[in-house]
PDB file of C-alpha atoms in Angstrom:
ATOM      1  CA  MET A   1      97.434 119.906 110.113  1.00 96.00           C
ATOM      2  CA  VAL A   2      93.637 120.609 110.528  1.00 98.00           C
ATOM      3  CA  ASP A   3      92.438 117.075 111.547  1.00 97.00           C
ATOM      4  CA  PRO A   4      94.111 114.887 114.207  1.00 95.00           C
ATOM      5  CA  ARG A   5      92.861 111.862 112.426  1.00 96.00           C
ATOM      6  CA  HIS A   6      94.544 112.687 109.182  1.00 97.00           C
ATOM      7  CA  LEU A   7      98.132 113.544 109.896  1.00 94.00           C
ATOM      8  CA  GLU A   8     101.099 113.448 107.493  1.00 90.00           C
ATOM      9  CA  SER A   9     103.402 112.010 110.142  1.00 85.00           C
ATOM     10  CA  ALA A  10     104.000 111.869 113.918  1.00 78.00           C
ATOM     11  CA  GLY A  11     104.609 115.238 115.555  1.00 83.00           C
ATOM     12  CA  ASN A  12     102.683 117.354 113.178  1.00 90.00           C
ATOM     13  CA  PRO A  13     101.393 120.522 114.860  1.00 93.00           C
ATOM     14  CA  ILE A  14      97.594 120.501 114.821  1.00 96.00           C
ATOM     15  CA  MET A  15      95.117 123.354 114.792  1.00 97.00           C
ATOM     16  CA  CYS A  16      91.699 122.002 115.359  1.00 96.00           C
ATOM     17  CA  LYS A  17      88.722 122.132 117.834  1.00 95.00           C
ATOM     18  CA  GLU A  18      89.610 118.717 119.333  1.00 95.00           C
ATOM     19  CA  ASN A  19      93.005 119.833 120.718  1.00 93.00           C
ATOM     20  CA  ASP A  20      92.373 123.516 121.197  1.00 96.00           C
ATOM     21  CA  SER A  21      93.479 124.780 124.699  1.00 95.00           C
ATOM     22  CA  SER A  22      94.881 127.845 126.250  1.00 96.00           C
ATOM     23  CA  LEU A  23      98.237 125.967 126.686  1.00 94.00           C
ATOM     24  CA  LEU A  24      98.407 125.166 122.970  1.00 95.00           C
ATOM     25  CA  ARG A  25      97.464 128.692 122.010  1.00 96.00           C
ATOM     26  CA  ARG A  26     100.107 130.091 124.232  1.00 95.00           C
ATOM     27  CA  ALA A  27     102.652 127.884 122.620  1.00 94.00           C
ATOM     28  CA  PHE A  28     101.622 128.857 118.987  1.00 95.00           C
ATOM     29  CA  SER A  29     101.691 132.535 120.168  1.00 96.00           C
ATOM     30  CA  ALA A  30     105.207 132.142 121.461  1.00 95.00           C
ATOM     31  CA  LEU A  31     106.270 130.494 118.172  1.00 93.00           C
ATOM     32  CA  ALA A  32     104.839 133.294 116.266  1.00 95.00           C
ATOM     33  CA  ARG A  33     106.315 136.034 118.456  1.00 94.00           C
ATOM     34  CA  VAL A  34     109.824 134.570 118.363  1.00 92.00           C
ATOM     35  CA  SER A  35     109.696 133.893 114.616  1.00 91.00           C
ATOM     36  CA  LYS A  36     108.583 137.559 113.895  1.00 92.00           C
ATOM     37  CA  LYS A  37     111.029 139.363 116.315  1.00 89.00           C
ATOM     38  CA  ASP A  38     113.245 140.421 113.541  1.00 87.00           C
ATOM     39  CA  GLY A  39     110.531 141.687 111.257  1.00 90.00           C
ATOM     40  CA  ALA A  40     109.550 138.602 109.220  1.00 89.00           C
ATOM     41  CA  LEU A  41     106.063 137.595 108.318  1.00 93.00           C
ATOM     42  CA  VAL A  42     105.065 134.212 109.501  1.00 95.00           C
ATOM     43  CA  ILE A  43     102.552 132.152 107.497  1.00 96.00           C
ATOM     44  CA  VAL A  44     101.396 128.746 108.647  1.00 97.00           C
ATOM     45  CA  GLN A  45     100.731 125.891 106.229  1.00 97.00           C
ATOM     46  CA  LEU A  46      97.301 124.251 106.693  1.00 98.00           C
ATOM     47  CA  SER A  47      96.851 120.692 105.375  1.00 98.00           C
ATOM     48  CA  HIS A  48      94.742 117.497 105.511  1.00 98.00           C
ATOM     49  CA  ALA A  49      96.576 114.352 104.522  1.00 96.00           C
ATOM     50  CA  GLY A  50      93.440 112.538 103.096  1.00 96.00           C
ATOM     51  CA  ARG A  51      94.423 109.121 101.751  1.00 94.00           C
ATOM     52  CA  GLN A  52      98.031 109.863 102.432  1.00 93.00           C
ATOM     53  CA  THR A  53      97.455 109.395 106.178  1.00 94.00           C
ATOM     54  CA  PRO A  54      99.662 106.694 107.517  1.00 92.00           C
ATOM     55  CA  ILE A  55      97.675 103.471 108.600  1.00 92.00           C
ATOM     56  CA  SER A  56      99.107 103.804 111.990  1.00 90.00           C
ATOM     57  CA  VAL A  57      97.064 107.083 112.421  1.00 92.00           C
ATOM     58  CA  ASN A  58      93.916 105.988 110.623  1.00 93.00           C
ATOM     59  CA  ASP A  59      93.109 102.813 108.832  1.00 94.00           C
ATOM     60  CA  HIS A  60      90.357 104.289 106.849  1.00 96.00           C
ATOM     61  CA  PRO A  61      91.109 107.862 106.009  1.00 97.00           C
ATOM     62  CA  PHE A  62      88.751 110.180 104.183  1.00 98.00           C
ATOM     63  CA  SER A  63      89.420 111.088 100.497  1.00 98.00           C
ATOM     64  CA  CYS A  64      87.453 112.351  97.590  1.00 98.00           C
ATOM     65  CA  SER A  65      87.228 108.753  96.277  1.00 97.00           C
ATOM     66  CA  ASP A  66      88.196 105.180  97.239  1.00 97.00           C
ATOM     67  CA  VAL A  67      91.346 105.056  95.193  1.00 95.00           C
ATOM     68  CA  PRO A  68      93.990 103.495  97.525  1.00 92.00           C
ATOM     69  CA  LEU A  69      97.505 104.910  97.718  1.00 89.00           C
ATOM     70  CA  GLU A  70     100.288 102.604  96.455  1.00 84.00           C
ATOM     71  CA  SER A  71     103.600 104.058  97.705  1.00 74.00           C
ATOM     72  CA  CYS A  72     106.954 102.793  98.790  1.00 68.00           C
ATOM     73  CA  MET A  73     107.079 105.703 101.197  1.00 71.00           C
ATOM     74  CA  ILE A  74     104.261 104.850 103.628  1.00 78.00           C
ATOM     75  CA  LYS A  75     101.574 102.199 104.233  1.00 85.00           C
ATOM     76  CA  ALA A  76      98.180 103.757 104.088  1.00 86.00           C
ATOM     77  CA  GLY A  77      94.752 102.382 104.743  1.00 90.00           C
ATOM     78  CA  GLU A  78      91.698 102.021 102.495  1.00 95.00           C
ATOM     79  CA  PRO A  79      90.229 105.460 101.859  1.00 97.00           C
ATOM     80  CA  ILE A  80      86.590 106.318 102.354  1.00 98.00           C
ATOM     81  CA  PRO A  81      84.895 108.841 100.000  1.00 98.00           C
ATOM     82  CA  LEU A  82      83.597 112.001 101.737  1.00 98.00           C
ATOM     83  CA  GLY A  83      79.940 112.253 101.497  1.00 98.00           C
ATOM     84  CA  LEU A  84      78.367 115.559 100.297  1.00 97.00           C
ATOM     85  CA  ASP A  85      77.150 116.176 103.872  1.00 95.00           C
ATOM     86  CA  GLN A  86      80.731 115.610 105.157  1.00 98.00           C
ATOM     87  CA  ILE A  87      82.689 117.929 102.972  1.00 98.00           C
ATOM     88  CA  LYS A  88      81.749 121.086 104.921  1.00 98.00           C
ATOM     89  CA  ALA A  89      82.026 119.672 108.436  1.00 98.00           C
ATOM     90  CA  GLU A  90      85.026 117.388 107.945  1.00 98.00           C
ATOM     91  CA  VAL A  91      87.041 119.619 105.594  1.00 99.00           C
ATOM     92  CA  ILE A  92      85.954 123.141 104.914  1.00 99.00           C
ATOM     93  CA  ASP A  93      84.999 123.972 108.603  1.00 99.00           C
ATOM     94  CA  ARG A  94      88.356 122.562 109.807  1.00 99.00           C
ATOM     95  CA  PHE A  95      90.467 124.732 107.425  1.00 99.00           C
ATOM     96  CA  VAL A  96      88.320 127.743 108.658  1.00 99.00           C
ATOM     97  CA  TYR A  97      88.970 126.901 112.372  1.00 99.00           C
ATOM     98  CA  ALA A  98      92.560 126.441 111.838  1.00 99.00           C
ATOM     99  CA  ALA A  99      93.001 129.694 109.915  1.00 99.00           C
ATOM    100  CA  LYS A 100      91.120 131.599 112.707  1.00 99.00           C
ATOM    101  CA  MET A 101      93.391 129.936 115.311  1.00 98.00           C
ATOM    102  CA  ALA A 102      96.489 130.941 113.375  1.00 98.00           C
ATOM    103  CA  ARG A 103      95.165 134.514 113.057  1.00 98.00           C
ATOM    104  CA  ASP A 104      94.268 134.626 116.921  1.00 98.00           C
ATOM    105  CA  THR A 105      97.755 133.377 117.892  1.00 98.00           C
ATOM    106  CA  GLY A 106      99.608 135.989 116.022  1.00 98.00           C
ATOM    107  CA  PHE A 107     100.391 134.480 112.663  1.00 98.00           C
ATOM    108  CA  ASP A 108     100.294 136.796 109.577  1.00 98.00           C
ATOM    109  CA  GLY A 109      98.643 134.346 107.277  1.00 98.00           C
ATOM    110  CA  ALA A 110      97.846 130.754 106.135  1.00 98.00           C
ATOM    111  CA  GLN A 111      98.824 128.754 103.137  1.00 98.00           C
ATOM    112  CA  ILE A 112      96.315 126.115 102.029  1.00 98.00           C
ATOM    113  CA  HIS A 113      98.232 122.908 101.010  1.00 97.00           C
ATOM    114  CA  ALA A 114      96.765 121.709  97.798  1.00 95.00           C
ATOM    115  CA  ALA A 115      99.874 119.850  96.460  1.00 91.00           C
ATOM    116  CA  HIS A 116     101.938 116.672  96.976  1.00 86.00           C
ATOM    117  CA  GLY A 117      98.970 114.391  96.933  1.00 89.00           C
ATOM    118  CA  TYR A 118      97.289 115.519 100.096  1.00 93.00           C
ATOM    119  CA  LEU A 119      93.392 115.814 100.366  1.00 97.00           C
ATOM    120  CA  LEU A 120      92.872 119.008  98.226  1.00 97.00           C
ATOM    121  CA  SER A 121      95.381 117.730  95.665  1.00 94.00           C
ATOM    122  CA  GLN A 122      93.377 114.412  95.565  1.00 95.00           C
ATOM    123  CA  PHE A 123      90.285 116.500  94.621  1.00 97.00           C
ATOM    124  CA  LEU A 124      92.150 118.234  91.893  1.00 94.00           C
ATOM    125  CA  SER A 125      93.759 115.181  90.385  1.00 92.00           C
ATOM    126  CA  LEU A 126      91.804 112.903  87.879  1.00 92.00           C
ATOM    127  CA  THR A 127      93.991 109.964  89.123  1.00 92.00           C
ATOM    128  CA  THR A 128      92.289 110.175  92.549  1.00 94.00           C
ATOM    129  CA  ASN A 129      89.034 112.099  91.990  1.00 96.00           C
ATOM    130  CA  LYS A 130      86.474 109.673  90.476  1.00 97.00           C
ATOM    131  CA  ARG A 131      83.346 111.580  91.822  1.00 98.00           C
ATOM    132  CA  THR A 132      80.348 112.130  89.566  1.00 98.00           C
ATOM    133  CA  ASP A 133      78.825 114.883  91.767  1.00 98.00           C
ATOM    134  CA  GLU A 134      79.605 118.613  91.872  1.00 98.00           C
ATOM    135  CA  TYR A 135      83.053 117.960  93.205  1.00 98.00           C
ATOM    136  CA  GLY A 136      84.177 115.729  90.355  1.00 97.00           C
ATOM    137  CA  GLY A 137      84.488 115.637  86.640  1.00 96.00           C
ATOM    138  CA  SER A 138      85.463 119.036  85.269  1.00 96.00           C
ATOM    139  CA  LEU A 139      88.425 120.940  86.612  1.00 95.00           C
ATOM    140  CA  GLU A 140      85.987 123.653  87.835  1.00 97.00           C
ATOM    141  CA  ASN A 141      84.063 120.972  89.839  1.00 98.00           C
ATOM    142  CA  ARG A 142      87.383 119.432  91.161  1.00 97.00           C
ATOM    143  CA  PHE A 143      88.551 122.987  92.238  1.00 97.00           C
ATOM    144  CA  ARG A 144      85.182 123.675  94.004  1.00 98.00           C
ATOM    145  CA  ILE A 145      86.266 122.597  97.509  1.00 99.00           C
ATOM    146  CA  ILE A 146      89.363 124.855  97.325  1.00 98.00           C
ATOM    147  CA  ARG A 147      87.157 127.822  96.285  1.00 98.00           C
ATOM    148  CA  GLU A 148      84.697 127.027  99.086  1.00 99.00           C
ATOM    149  CA  ILE A 149      87.567 126.874 101.680  1.00 99.00           C
ATOM    150  CA  PHE A 150      89.010 130.262 100.615  1.00 99.00           C
ATOM    151  CA  GLU A 151      85.564 131.873 100.501  1.00 99.00           C
ATOM    152  CA  ALA A 152      84.710 130.484 104.031  1.00 99.00           C
ATOM    153  CA  ILE A 153      88.020 131.729 105.418  1.00 99.00           C
ATOM    154  CA  ARG A 154      87.638 135.180 103.906  1.00 99.00           C
ATOM    155  CA  GLU A 155      84.075 135.352 105.334  1.00 98.00           C
ATOM    156  CA  GLU A 156      85.550 134.976 108.762  1.00 98.00           C
ATOM    157  CA  ILE A 157      88.823 136.834 108.116  1.00 99.00           C
ATOM    158  CA  PRO A 158      88.369 139.543 105.459  1.00 98.00           C
ATOM    159  CA  ALA A 159      91.278 140.635 103.287  1.00 97.00           C
ATOM    160  CA  LYS A 160      91.042 144.119 104.877  1.00 98.00           C
ATOM    161  CA  THR A 161      92.432 142.608 108.182  1.00 98.00           C
ATOM    162  CA  GLY A 162      95.763 141.948 106.398  1.00 98.00           C
ATOM    163  CA  PHE A 163      95.694 138.372 107.067  1.00 98.00           C
ATOM    164  CA  VAL A 164      97.313 136.570 104.081  1.00 98.00           C
ATOM    165  CA  VAL A 165      95.740 133.536 102.426  1.00 98.00           C
ATOM    166  CA  GLY A 166      97.828 131.730  99.911  1.00 97.00           C
ATOM    167  CA  ILE A 167      97.942 128.309  98.368  1.00 96.00           C
ATOM    168  CA  LYS A 168     100.403 125.592  97.422  1.00 94.00           C
ATOM    169  CA  ALA A 169      99.521 123.555  94.332  1.00 90.00           C
ATOM    170  CA  ASN A 170     101.073 121.067  92.023  1.00 81.00           C
ATOM    171  CA  SER A 171     102.157 122.103  88.545  1.00 74.00           C
ATOM    172  CA  VAL A 172     102.869 118.603  87.577  1.00 67.00           C
ATOM    173  CA  GLU A 173     102.218 115.091  89.036  1.00 60.00           C
ATOM    174  CA  PHE A 174     104.668 112.797  87.116  1.00 59.00           C
ATOM    175  CA  GLN A 175     101.780 110.308  86.601  1.00 56.00           C
ATOM    176  CA  LYS A 176     100.016 108.917  83.718  1.00 64.00           C
ATOM    177  CA  ASP A 177      96.668 110.764  83.512  1.00 67.00           C
ATOM    178  CA  GLY A 178      97.788 113.015  86.473  1.00 67.00           C
ATOM    179  CA  LEU A 179      97.312 116.772  86.507  1.00 74.00           C
ATOM    180  CA  SER A 180      98.548 118.272  83.220  1.00 78.00           C
ATOM    181  CA  THR A 181     100.374 121.516  82.781  1.00 78.00           C
ATOM    182  CA  GLU A 182      97.217 122.908  81.022  1.00 82.00           C
ATOM    183  CA  ASP A 183      95.050 121.870  83.947  1.00 86.00           C
ATOM    184  CA  ALA A 184      97.590 123.491  86.346  1.00 83.00           C
ATOM    185  CA  LYS A 185      97.681 126.713  84.442  1.00 86.00           C
ATOM    186  CA  GLU A 186      93.859 126.861  84.373  1.00 90.00           C
ATOM    187  CA  ALA A 187      93.648 125.996  88.149  1.00 90.00           C
ATOM    188  CA  CYS A 188      96.156 128.843  88.794  1.00 88.00           C
ATOM    189  CA  ALA A 189      93.893 131.272  86.909  1.00 91.00           C
ATOM    190  CA  MET A 190      91.013 129.999  89.080  1.00 95.00           C
ATOM    191  CA  MET A 191      93.072 130.699  92.211  1.00 94.00           C
ATOM    192  CA  GLU A 192      93.920 134.210  91.119  1.00 92.00           C
ATOM    193  CA  GLU A 193      90.235 134.849  90.300  1.00 95.00           C
ATOM    194  CA  CYS A 194      89.323 133.547  93.673  1.00 95.00           C
ATOM    195  CA  GLY A 195      91.615 136.167  95.379  1.00 96.00           C
ATOM    196  CA  PHE A 196      94.434 134.078  96.777  1.00 96.00           C
ATOM    197  CA  ASP A 197      97.342 136.376  97.755  1.00 95.00           C
ATOM    198  CA  PHE A 198     100.005 134.093  96.379  1.00 92.00           C
ATOM    199  CA  VAL A 199     100.342 130.749  94.573  1.00 89.00           C
ATOM    200  CA  GLU A 200     103.327 128.450  95.298  1.00 88.00           C
ATOM    201  CA  LEU A 201     104.101 125.779  92.680  1.00 83.00           C
ATOM    202  CA  SER A 202     105.335 122.351  93.304  1.00 77.00           C
ATOM    203  CA  GLY A 203     104.779 118.784  92.089  1.00 64.00           C
ATOM    204  CA  GLY A 204     104.601 115.078  92.900  1.00 60.00           C
ATOM    205  CA  ASN A 205     102.868 113.014  95.544  1.00 57.00           C
ATOM    206  CA  LEU A 206     103.583 109.967  97.739  1.00 53.00           C
ATOM    207  CA  ALA A 207     102.561 107.661  94.793  1.00 59.00           C
ATOM    208  CA  LYS A 208     105.080 109.488  92.602  1.00 55.00           C
ATOM    209  CA  PRO A 209     107.451 111.771  94.332  1.00 50.00           C
ATOM    210  CA  ALA A 210     109.082 114.744  92.528  1.00 47.00           C
ATOM    211  CA  TRP A 211     112.471 113.270  92.903  1.00 43.00           C
ATOM    212  CA  CYS A 212     111.610 109.817  91.291  1.00 49.00           C
ATOM    213  CA  HIS A 213     111.832 110.547  87.604  1.00 48.00           C
ATOM    214  CA  GLU A 214     112.239 108.055  84.788  1.00 50.00           C
ATOM    215  CA  ARG A 215     113.176 110.507  82.122  1.00 52.00           C
ATOM    216  CA  GLU A 216     116.018 113.124  81.879  1.00 53.00           C
ATOM    217  CA  SER A 217     113.504 115.651  80.523  1.00 52.00           C
ATOM    218  CA  SER A 218     111.432 115.142  83.741  1.00 49.00           C
ATOM    219  CA  LYS A 219     114.517 115.879  85.912  1.00 51.00           C
ATOM    220  CA  LYS A 220     115.303 118.953  83.955  1.00 51.00           C
ATOM    221  CA  ARG A 221     111.530 120.100  84.013  1.00 48.00           C
ATOM    222  CA  GLU A 222     111.473 119.633  87.819  1.00 48.00           C
ATOM    223  CA  ALA A 223     114.279 121.995  88.662  1.00 51.00           C
ATOM    224  CA  TYR A 224     112.397 123.908  91.222  1.00 47.00           C
ATOM    225  CA  PHE A 225     109.480 123.963  88.711  1.00 55.00           C
ATOM    226  CA  ILE A 226     110.890 127.188  87.203  1.00 56.00           C
ATOM    227  CA  GLU A 227     110.000 126.295  83.579  1.00 59.00           C
ATOM    228  CA  LEU A 228     106.356 125.623  84.557  1.00 60.00           C
ATOM    229  CA  ALA A 229     106.129 128.541  86.899  1.00 57.00           C
ATOM    230  CA  GLU A 230     107.417 130.918  84.031  1.00 59.00           C
ATOM    231  CA  LYS A 231     104.674 129.526  81.677  1.00 59.00           C
ATOM    232  CA  MET A 232     101.971 130.175  84.334  1.00 56.00           C
ATOM    233  CA  GLY A 233     103.415 133.467  85.230  1.00 55.00           C
ATOM    234  CA  GLN A 234     102.809 134.630  81.601  1.00 51.00           C
ATOM    235  CA  MET A 235      99.069 134.369  82.049  1.00 48.00           C
ATOM    236  CA  SER A 236      98.873 135.771  85.639  1.00 56.00           C
ATOM    237  CA  LYS A 237      98.505 139.368  86.723  1.00 62.00           C
ATOM    238  CA  ARG A 238     100.522 138.757  89.820  1.00 59.00           C
ATOM    239  CA  PRO A 239     104.314 139.049  90.017  1.00 58.00           C
ATOM    240  CA  LEU A 240     106.303 136.015  89.463  1.00 55.00           C
ATOM    241  CA  SER A 241     109.049 134.892  91.903  1.00 55.00           C
ATOM    242  CA  GLU A 242     111.427 132.089  91.145  1.00 49.00           C
ATOM    243  CA  LEU A 243     113.476 129.984  93.458  1.00 46.00           C
ATOM    244  CA  GLN A 244     116.832 129.650  91.599  1.00 48.00           C
ATOM    245  CA  SER A 245     118.597 127.750  94.278  1.00 46.00           C
ATOM    246  CA  VAL A 246     118.417 126.365  97.783  1.00 46.00           C
ATOM    247  CA  CYS A 247     121.079 126.799 100.570  1.00 46.00           C
ATOM    248  CA  ASP A 248     120.055 124.375 103.468  1.00 46.00           C
ATOM    249  CA  ASP A 249     121.666 124.214 106.900  1.00 47.00           C
ATOM    250  CA  ILE A 250     125.257 125.034 105.931  1.00 48.00           C
ATOM    251  CA  ALA A 251     125.988 126.031 109.577  1.00 50.00           C
ATOM    252  CA  ASP A 252     124.815 122.711 110.833  1.00 52.00           C
ATOM    253  CA  LEU A 253     126.561 120.635 108.282  1.00 51.00           C
ATOM    254  CA  SER A 254     129.838 122.463 108.842  1.00 56.00           C
ATOM    255  CA  ASN A 255     129.791 121.542 112.536  1.00 64.00           C
ATOM    256  CA  PRO A 256     130.517 117.759 113.036  1.00 67.00           C
ATOM    257  CA  GLU A 257     129.187 118.095 116.688  1.00 72.00           C
ATOM    258  CA  GLU A 258     125.873 119.121 115.424  1.00 66.00           C
ATOM    259  CA  VAL A 259     125.497 115.867 113.404  1.00 66.00           C
ATOM    260  CA  LYS A 260     126.391 113.763 116.535  1.00 76.00           C
ATOM    261  CA  ASN A 261     123.820 115.771 118.618  1.00 74.00           C
ATOM    262  CA  PHE A 262     121.251 115.148 115.821  1.00 67.00           C
ATOM    263  CA  LEU A 263     121.872 111.394 115.700  1.00 74.00           C
ATOM    264  CA  LYS A 264     121.575 111.157 119.530  1.00 79.00           C
ATOM    265  CA  PHE A 265     118.268 113.144 119.465  1.00 72.00           C
ATOM    266  CA  ILE A 266     116.909 110.877 116.728  1.00 71.00           C
ATOM    267  CA  ALA A 267     117.890 107.726 118.554  1.00 79.00           C
ATOM    268  CA  VAL A 268     115.912 108.970 121.682  1.00 78.00           C
ATOM    269  CA  ILE A 269     113.003 109.827 119.676  1.00 72.00           C
ATOM    270  CA  THR A 270     113.088 106.447 117.754  1.00 75.00           C
ATOM    271  CA  ARG A 271     113.161 104.496 121.079  1.00 79.00           C
ATOM    272  CA  GLU A 272     110.224 106.416 122.406  1.00 76.00           C
ATOM    273  CA  ILE A 273     108.113 105.855 119.353  1.00 72.00           C
ATOM    274  CA  GLU A 274     109.113 102.169 119.318  1.00 75.00           C
ATOM    275  CA  LYS A 275     108.100 101.893 122.932  1.00 79.00           C
ATOM    276  CA  MET A 276     104.746 103.644 122.522  1.00 72.00           C
ATOM    277  CA  ASN A 277     103.995 101.499 119.329  1.00 69.00           C
ATOM    278  CA  SER A 278     104.778  98.329 121.317  1.00 75.00           C
ATOM    279  CA  GLU A 279     102.425  99.384 124.113  1.00 75.00           C
ATOM    280  CA  ARG A 280      99.705 100.273 121.527  1.00 67.00           C
ATOM    281  CA  LYS A 281      99.722 103.878 122.641  1.00 65.00           C
ATOM    282  CA  PRO A 282      99.327 106.894 120.399  1.00 57.00           C
ATOM    283  CA  VAL A 283     102.494 108.491 119.112  1.00 53.00           C
ATOM    284  CA  PHE A 284     103.386 112.040 119.609  1.00 50.00           C
ATOM    285  CA  GLY A 285     101.097 114.427 117.591  1.00 47.00           C
ATOM    286  CA  ARG A 286      98.281 111.951 117.469  1.00 40.00           C
ATOM    287  CA  ILE A 287      95.215 111.325 119.538  1.00 38.00           C
ATOM    288  CA  SER A 288      93.482 108.021 120.382  1.00 39.00           C
ATOM    289  CA  TYR A 289      90.662 107.592 117.875  1.00 36.00           C
ATOM    290  CA  SER A 290      88.357 104.672 117.151  1.00 37.00           C
ATOM    291  CA  ASN A 291      87.385 104.725 113.587  1.00 36.00           C
ATOM    292  CA  LEU A 292      83.609 104.464 113.074  1.00 32.00           C
ATOM    293  CA  TYR A 293      83.938 102.552 109.803  1.00 28.00           C
TER     294      TYR A 293
END
């Protein structure tokens, strides 16, 4: 995450000026080094939760507009629209700082998270973006903040350095008046024109998660978003890669002892979080913050 006041959940790793330290940089460097020891490239995902920040973290989170989140998954506070003078300092500069920190600690690139209803996705979607200035209205205007983030990162870390900059974006929102397939296709064209090294397609948000479908056609369409990815791939100059299946934690699930160990671990973490909440202390991954609004 790029802002300690706008986390997705407790325990999120944070790359920002407020918590930057030699200790943290050594930890990130160790993570990058271990992850790359067998030759893999390691790319960090940079995100800002916007209105999807839990109320326990921030009761008045920033968003593009003041549309509140209604979700059965988390309780969120009343969002505050970012002013024009805040967009650079509170969003763009934070993504740039995090990307530079990722580069300096040995990561091979950064993925800008503009999907799943987080802040940049909120700017893209008409369900949340009600602005009437240069960051609202047309898709080009709603995409503006993403373009400015990419250009600001590339100004500090040029493509010739080999540092990868990709993006994760929604191909569908499963909401009335949400991002359409045509909008998503046009946005992908803008991402390619910007110079993003790759685009990962996903869908849904905390108001309408990708797994909560009412229609069978939606369930079929969601199947790793392959159908939508193929449609968008037809108008892209970049190669298309499809995720046909997922194989998750077979080794762990085949070992009953691992399940027991995991349950013990979760029990300890839950007790610690409950204790810290009862004592009105910040939970892991968060900092104390008195909201100014």
